[in-house]
GROMACS .gro file of C-alpha atoms in nm:
model
  301
    1MET     CA    1   2.508   0.142   3.497
    2ASN     CA    2   2.388  -0.183   3.564
    3ILE     CA    3   2.094  -0.170   3.855
    4ASP     CA    4   2.347  -0.404   4.055
    5PHE     CA    5   2.579  -0.162   4.103
    6TYR     CA    6   2.353   0.039   4.315
    7ARG     CA    7   2.229  -0.227   4.517
    8ASN     CA    8   2.617  -0.347   4.540
    9TYR     CA    9   2.749  -0.029   4.682
   10ILE     CA   10   2.434   0.014   4.940
   11GLU     CA   11   2.566  -0.267   5.104
   12ILE     CA   12   2.914  -0.143   5.057
   13VAL     CA   13   2.805   0.124   5.292
   14GLU     CA   14   2.560  -0.013   5.547
   15LEU     CA   15   2.819  -0.363   5.615
   16GLY     CA   16   3.180  -0.084   5.611
   17THR     CA   17   3.422  -0.265   5.437
   18LEU     CA   18   3.417  -0.435   5.100
   19SER     CA   19   3.553  -0.734   5.249
   20ALA     CA   20   3.146  -0.785   5.465
   21ALA     CA   21   3.016  -0.675   5.130
   22ALA     CA   22   3.177  -0.881   4.904
   23LEU     CA   23   3.106  -1.161   5.194
   24SER     CA   24   2.769  -1.066   5.227
   25LEU     CA   25   2.627  -1.100   4.856
   26HIS     CA   26   2.852  -1.319   4.793
   27VAL     CA   27   3.108  -1.210   4.444
   28ALA     CA   28   3.412  -1.196   4.436
   29GLN     CA   29   3.555  -0.818   4.649
   30SER     CA   30   3.797  -0.727   4.329
   31ALA     CA   31   3.463  -0.730   4.159
   32LEU     CA   32   3.316  -0.519   4.410
   33SER     CA   33   3.590  -0.262   4.398
   34ASN     CA   34   3.593  -0.251   4.022
   35GLN     CA   35   3.225  -0.213   4.017
   36LEU     CA   36   3.313   0.104   4.284
   37LYS     CA   37   3.581   0.262   4.083
   38GLN     CA   38   3.334   0.282   3.806
   39PHE     CA   39   3.109   0.492   3.986
   40GLU     CA   40   3.445   0.715   4.130
   41GLU     CA   41   3.502   0.717   3.740
   42GLU     CA   42   3.155   0.781   3.600
   43TYR     CA   43   3.042   1.065   3.899
   44GLY     CA   44   3.412   1.184   3.889
   45THR     CA   45   3.503   1.183   4.240
   46ASP     CA   46   3.564   1.009   4.530
   47LEU     CA   47   3.289   0.826   4.697
   48PHE     CA   48   3.511   0.693   5.052
   49VAL     CA   49   3.737   0.804   5.270
   50ARG     CA   50   3.968   0.486   5.280
   51ALA     CA   51   4.188   0.607   5.556
   52SER     CA   52   4.007   0.407   5.849
   53ARG     CA   53   3.895   0.133   5.908
   54ARG     CA   54   3.547   0.100   5.815
   55MET     CA   55   3.505   0.306   5.479
   56GLU     CA   56   3.349   0.598   5.589
   57LEU     CA   57   3.154   0.775   5.291
   58THR     CA   58   3.249   1.165   5.137
   59GLU     CA   59   2.937   1.387   5.056
   60ALA     CA   60   2.917   1.269   4.751
   61GLY     CA   61   2.948   0.887   4.853
   62ARG     CA   62   2.638   0.974   5.146
   63ILE     CA   63   2.444   1.151   4.829
   64LEU     CA   64   2.505   0.861   4.596
   65TYR     CA   65   2.399   0.639   4.861
   66LYS     CA   66   2.035   0.792   4.963
   67LYS     CA   67   1.950   0.831   4.577
   68ALA     CA   68   2.062   0.467   4.533
   69LYS     CA   69   1.802   0.351   4.776
   70ASP     CA   70   1.561   0.625   4.603
   71ILE     CA   71   1.660   0.432   4.263
   72ILE     CA   72   1.689   0.090   4.381
   73ALA     CA   73   1.302   0.164   4.555
   74LEU     CA   74   1.121   0.265   4.276
   75VAL     CA   75   1.271  -0.038   4.054
   76ASP     CA   76   1.143  -0.244   4.312
   77ALA     CA   77   0.851  -0.058   4.317
   78ALA     CA   78   0.799  -0.123   3.933
   79HIS     CA   79   0.857  -0.466   3.942
   80LYS     CA   80   0.604  -0.503   4.232
   81GLU     CA   81   0.302  -0.324   4.023
   82ILE     CA   82   0.422  -0.483   3.715
   83GLU     CA   83   0.387  -0.815   3.900
   84ALA     CA   84   0.047  -0.722   4.067
   85SER     CA   85  -0.108  -0.580   3.732
   86ILE     CA   86   0.037  -0.915   3.561
   87GLU     CA   87  -0.124  -1.110   3.853
   88GLY     CA   88  -0.457  -0.932   3.819
   89SER     CA   89  -0.532  -0.978   3.465
   90GLN     CA   90  -0.448  -1.343   3.468
   91GLY     CA   91  -0.580  -1.404   3.827
   92CYS     CA   92  -0.965  -1.523   3.941
   93LEU     CA   93  -1.198  -1.267   4.013
   94ARG     CA   94  -1.487  -1.457   4.351
   95LEU     CA   95  -1.785  -1.192   4.327
   96GLY     CA   96  -2.124  -1.286   4.477
   97MET     CA   97  -2.411  -1.112   4.435
   98THR     CA   98  -2.803  -1.133   4.441
   99GLN     CA   99  -2.988  -1.275   4.181
  100ALA     CA  100  -3.195  -0.946   4.008
  101TYR     CA  101  -3.232  -1.055   3.653
  102PRO     CA  102  -3.219  -0.810   3.410
  103ASP     CA  103  -2.938  -0.634   3.564
  104LEU     CA  104  -2.788  -0.447   3.274
  105TYR     CA  105  -2.549  -0.256   3.513
  106MET     CA  106  -2.337  -0.497   3.612
  107ASN     CA  107  -2.327  -0.688   3.264
  108ASN     CA  108  -2.168  -0.431   3.168
  109VAL     CA  109  -1.963  -0.410   3.440
  110LEU     CA  110  -1.800  -0.753   3.381
  111LEU     CA  111  -1.818  -0.766   2.976
  112GLN     CA  112  -1.645  -0.417   2.987
  113PHE     CA  113  -1.385  -0.546   3.314
  114GLN     CA  114  -1.340  -0.896   3.138
  115LYS     CA  115  -1.289  -0.710   2.778
  116GLU     CA  116  -1.010  -0.512   2.967
  117ASN     CA  117  -0.873  -0.818   3.152
  118PRO     CA  118  -1.017  -1.143   2.878
  119ARG     CA  119  -0.708  -1.393   3.074
  120MET     CA  120  -0.906  -1.291   3.412
  121ARG     CA  121  -1.082  -1.600   3.566
  122PHE     CA  122  -1.460  -1.524   3.645
  123GLU     CA  123  -1.634  -1.718   3.932
  124ILE     CA  124  -1.947  -1.542   4.070
  125PHE     CA  125  -2.189  -1.692   4.327
  126GLU     CA  126  -2.603  -1.542   4.257
  127GLU     CA  127  -2.686  -1.610   4.636
  128SER     CA  128  -2.926  -1.418   4.923
  129SER     CA  129  -2.762  -1.106   5.089
  130LEU     CA  130  -2.728  -1.384   5.386
  131GLU     CA  131  -2.570  -1.632   5.198
  132ILE     CA  132  -2.305  -1.382   5.066
  133LEU     CA  133  -2.202  -1.190   5.423
  134GLU     CA  134  -2.151  -1.603   5.483
  135GLN     CA  135  -1.947  -1.650   5.182
  136LEU     CA  136  -1.701  -1.288   5.211
  137ARG     CA  137  -1.678  -1.383   5.623
  138SER     CA  138  -1.572  -1.800   5.553
  139GLY     CA  139  -1.357  -1.701   5.239
  140VAL     CA  140  -1.523  -1.835   4.943
  141ILE     CA  141  -1.526  -1.491   4.819
  142GLU     CA  142  -1.349  -1.181   4.839
  143ILE     CA  143  -1.626  -0.888   4.673
  144GLY     CA  144  -1.986  -0.872   4.739
  145ILE     CA  145  -2.253  -0.648   4.586
  146GLU     CA  146  -2.495  -0.598   4.875
  147ARG     CA  147  -2.768  -0.331   4.931
  148ASN     CA  148  -2.779  -0.100   5.209
  149PRO     CA  149  -2.456  -0.036   5.255
  150ASP     CA  150  -2.596   0.115   5.600
  151LYS     CA  151  -2.680  -0.187   5.723
  152LEU     CA  152  -2.376  -0.379   5.629
  153PRO     CA  153  -2.223  -0.580   5.935
  154PRO     CA  154  -1.907  -0.431   6.136
  155PHE     CA  155  -1.660  -0.679   5.947
  156LEU     CA  156  -1.771  -0.552   5.595
  157LEU     CA  157  -1.600  -0.202   5.407
  158ALA     CA  158  -1.863  -0.049   5.160
  159GLN     CA  159  -1.627   0.031   4.839
  160VAL     CA  160  -1.788   0.145   4.601
  161SER     CA  161  -2.162   0.263   4.599
  162MET     CA  162  -2.418   0.279   4.349
  163SER     CA  163  -2.735   0.472   4.360
  164GLU     CA  164  -3.065   0.309   4.287
  165ARG     CA  165  -3.428   0.406   4.350
  166VAL     CA  166  -3.758   0.186   4.270
  167TYR     CA  167  -4.012   0.165   3.976
  168ALA     CA  168  -4.352   0.098   3.843
  169TYR     CA  169  -4.321  -0.116   3.524
  170VAL     CA  170  -4.559  -0.154   3.307
  171LYS     CA  171  -4.748  -0.186   2.970
  172ARG     CA  172  -4.809   0.158   2.767
  173ASP     CA  173  -5.215   0.064   2.773
  174ASN     CA  174  -5.275  -0.074   3.094
  175PRO     CA  175  -5.583   0.018   3.283
  176TRP     CA  176  -5.431   0.124   3.631
  177ILE     CA  177  -5.241   0.413   3.560
  178ASP     CA  178  -5.136   0.700   3.334
  179MET     CA  179  -4.858   0.723   3.112
  180ASN     CA  180  -4.784   1.038   3.137
  181ALA     CA  181  -4.728   1.063   3.472
  182LYS     CA  182  -4.392   1.183   3.588
  183SER     CA  183  -4.387   0.985   3.921
  184LEU     CA  184  -4.624   0.734   4.113
  185ASP     CA  185  -4.740   0.764   4.421
  186VAL     CA  186  -4.750   0.431   4.631
  187CYS     CA  187  -5.107   0.433   4.703
  188GLN     CA  188  -5.201   0.452   4.343
  189LEU     CA  189  -5.062   0.107   4.345
  190GLU     CA  190  -5.418   0.026   4.539
  191LYS     CA  191  -5.607  -0.099   4.268
  192ALA     CA  192  -5.333  -0.275   4.057
  193PRO     CA  193  -5.209  -0.585   4.056
  194ILE     CA  194  -4.817  -0.603   4.179
  195ALA     CA  195  -4.593  -0.830   4.054
  196ILE     CA  196  -4.278  -0.821   4.270
  197SER     CA  197  -3.950  -0.945   4.328
  198ARG     CA  198  -3.816  -1.148   4.716
  199GLY     CA  199  -3.569  -0.904   4.752
  200ILE     CA  200  -3.841  -0.604   4.849
  201VAL     CA  201  -4.171  -0.742   4.933
  202ASP     CA  202  -4.090  -0.746   5.308
  203LEU     CA  203  -4.039  -0.359   5.197
  204PHE     CA  204  -4.355  -0.262   4.993
  205ASN     CA  205  -4.570  -0.534   5.273
  206ASP     CA  206  -4.501  -0.280   5.490
  207ILE     CA  207  -4.544   0.029   5.320
  208PHE     CA  208  -4.852  -0.087   5.180
  209GLU     CA  209  -5.019  -0.113   5.550
  210ARG     CA  210  -4.836   0.267   5.679
  211VAL     CA  211  -5.018   0.430   5.382
  212GLU     CA  212  -5.344   0.157   5.444
  213ILE     CA  213  -5.413  -0.006   5.162
  214SER     CA  214  -5.390  -0.338   4.928
  215PRO     CA  215  -5.277  -0.459   4.637
  216ARG     CA  216  -5.371  -0.766   4.517
  217ILE     CA  217  -4.972  -0.929   4.465
  218VAL     CA  218  -4.999  -1.146   4.217
  219SER     CA  219  -4.607  -1.302   4.155
  220ILE     CA  220  -4.300  -1.304   4.409
  221SER     CA  221  -4.012  -1.422   4.272
  222THR     CA  222  -3.616  -1.462   4.312
  223SER     CA  223  -3.576  -1.253   4.022
  224ARG     CA  224  -3.651  -0.954   3.873
  225SER     CA  225  -3.723  -1.168   3.536
  226ASN     CA  226  -4.079  -1.307   3.684
  227PRO     CA  227  -4.237  -0.940   3.760
  228MET     CA  228  -4.144  -0.764   3.398
  229MET     CA  229  -4.309  -1.123   3.271
  230TRP     CA  230  -4.595  -1.037   3.379
  231ALA     CA  231  -4.578  -0.621   3.323
  232GLN     CA  232  -4.521  -0.749   2.977
  233ALA     CA  233  -4.793  -0.931   2.927
  234GLY     CA  234  -5.044  -0.640   3.074
  235VAL     CA  235  -5.098  -0.856   3.336
  236ALA     CA  236  -4.929  -0.714   3.611
  237ILE     CA  237  -4.780  -0.326   3.741
  238ALA     CA  238  -4.392  -0.471   3.783
  239ILE     CA  239  -4.250  -0.339   4.074
  240ILE     CA  240  -3.849  -0.282   4.009
  241ARG     CA  241  -3.515  -0.159   4.234
  242ALA     CA  242  -3.306  -0.048   3.949
  243GLY     CA  243  -3.002   0.228   3.852
  244GLU     CA  244  -3.095   0.533   3.667
  245SER     CA  245  -3.016   0.371   3.313
  246GLU     CA  246  -2.997   0.037   3.440
  247PHE     CA  247  -3.193  -0.080   3.155
  248ALA     CA  248  -3.344   0.019   2.863
  249ASP     CA  249  -3.739   0.047   2.868
  250ASP     CA  250  -3.925  -0.239   2.666
  251PRO     CA  251  -4.103  -0.007   2.337
  252ASP     CA  252  -4.455  -0.151   2.492
  253CYS     CA  253  -4.373  -0.057   2.857
  254ILE     CA  254  -4.179   0.205   3.044
  255ARG     CA  255  -4.135   0.217   3.399
  256ILE     CA  256  -4.187   0.539   3.604
  257PRO     CA  257  -4.015   0.659   3.957
  258LEU     CA  258  -4.244   0.564   4.314
  259GLU     CA  259  -4.264   0.810   4.555
  260SER     CA  260  -4.451   0.966   4.885
  261SER     CA  261  -4.645   1.209   4.969
  262ASP     CA  262  -4.498   1.062   5.347
  263PRO     CA  263  -4.097   1.173   5.321
  264VAL     CA  264  -3.983   0.915   5.534
  265ILE     CA  265  -4.147   0.618   5.296
  266SER     CA  266  -3.966   0.914   5.007
  267LYS     CA  267  -3.637   0.810   5.180
  268GLU     CA  268  -3.679   0.419   5.126
  269LEU     CA  269  -3.809   0.422   4.838
  270GLU     CA  270  -3.438   0.563   4.725
  271THR     CA  271  -3.239   0.267   4.795
  272SER     CA  272  -2.867   0.194   4.660
  273ARG     CA  273  -2.631  -0.136   4.664
  274CYS     CA  274  -2.239  -0.162   4.675
  275VAL     CA  275  -1.992  -0.308   4.659
  276VAL     CA  276  -1.789  -0.473   4.961
  277THR     CA  277  -1.509  -0.674   5.100
  278VAL     CA  278  -1.382  -0.772   5.443
  279ARG     CA  279  -1.234  -0.528   5.695
  280ASP     CA  280  -0.837  -0.561   5.693
  281THR     CA  281  -0.770  -0.825   5.480
  282THR     CA  282  -0.509  -0.753   5.167
  283LEU     CA  283  -0.746  -0.849   4.853
  284SER     CA  284  -0.551  -1.021   4.589
  285ALA     CA  285  -0.453  -0.884   4.280
  286ALA     CA  286  -0.778  -0.924   4.054
  287ALA     CA  287  -0.987  -0.865   4.359
  288GLN     CA  288  -0.800  -0.501   4.377
  289ARG     CA  289  -0.850  -0.444   3.993
  290PHE     CA  290  -1.204  -0.489   3.980
  291VAL     CA  291  -1.289  -0.256   4.300
  292GLU     CA  292  -1.059   0.023   4.125
  293PHE     CA  293  -1.221  -0.060   3.745
  294ILE     CA  294  -1.600  -0.036   3.980
  295ARG     CA  295  -1.535   0.258   4.106
  296ASN     CA  296  -1.418   0.447   3.767
  297TYR     CA  297  -1.687   0.317   3.582
  298ASN     CA  298  -1.983   0.424   3.818
  299SER     CA  299  -1.783   0.755   3.870
  300THR     CA  300  -1.874   0.840   3.473
  301LYS     CA  301  -2.255   0.699   3.483
   0.00000   0.00000   0.00000
């Protein structure tokens, strides 16, 4: 049966007469009458009582009316979901994230997402956390990758959280720390030169002050590339914030998780970053698609 017949049937029921329904639908009344006869032949029963001026439903007519509405709702929902899927796979993803190169985790996320959505266009803004917040607020981007979800401003909603921690990344034949150690207390950094990214330098200056040590910071940079370069050259220990499986160790280097006998400091060394969106805002199909993708991707890691 033509899906439009169900739509027309609903219109007849709700307007009460063939003439009113024909006028509303811009079709001939005779055409609606023929459609109604086809329905009654299809279901083998009368659908209306025709004795009164207003067409009254029979019990069978009431059943068909309810089912017709369900059918139309399902068809409309299917169209909307397919349209959203097409729009999402062909749309534009506007994403902001801090500079954290190399970032194997986000590289893999974006490459896999692009593989599944080859017609997607990406607008990626690599900015500071504060700039990302402003871009979210102003609508320049729809999705931000931010750290410390417990400190997000009220207008943001954390959609997905990804666990991280702080590591010491160092050359294997270095003179400062034991390469067989399973973890490294921050106090053991006292005699070592340090290379660190700008995003965590304030945290570590505070930690060093609390544990009363004064390591020599030889380099502060925007991303992790520079600290890792110093570590790979054997010049310093790089302090890196990363996920457990975010990147493979260099054959000549190793990373060791940092810890502290102070539980407060230990907790500060366990960090996270999250996918954030503006609260109470409808996301584009592309953004919705990405949030769902990274949620599923993160749950498998």
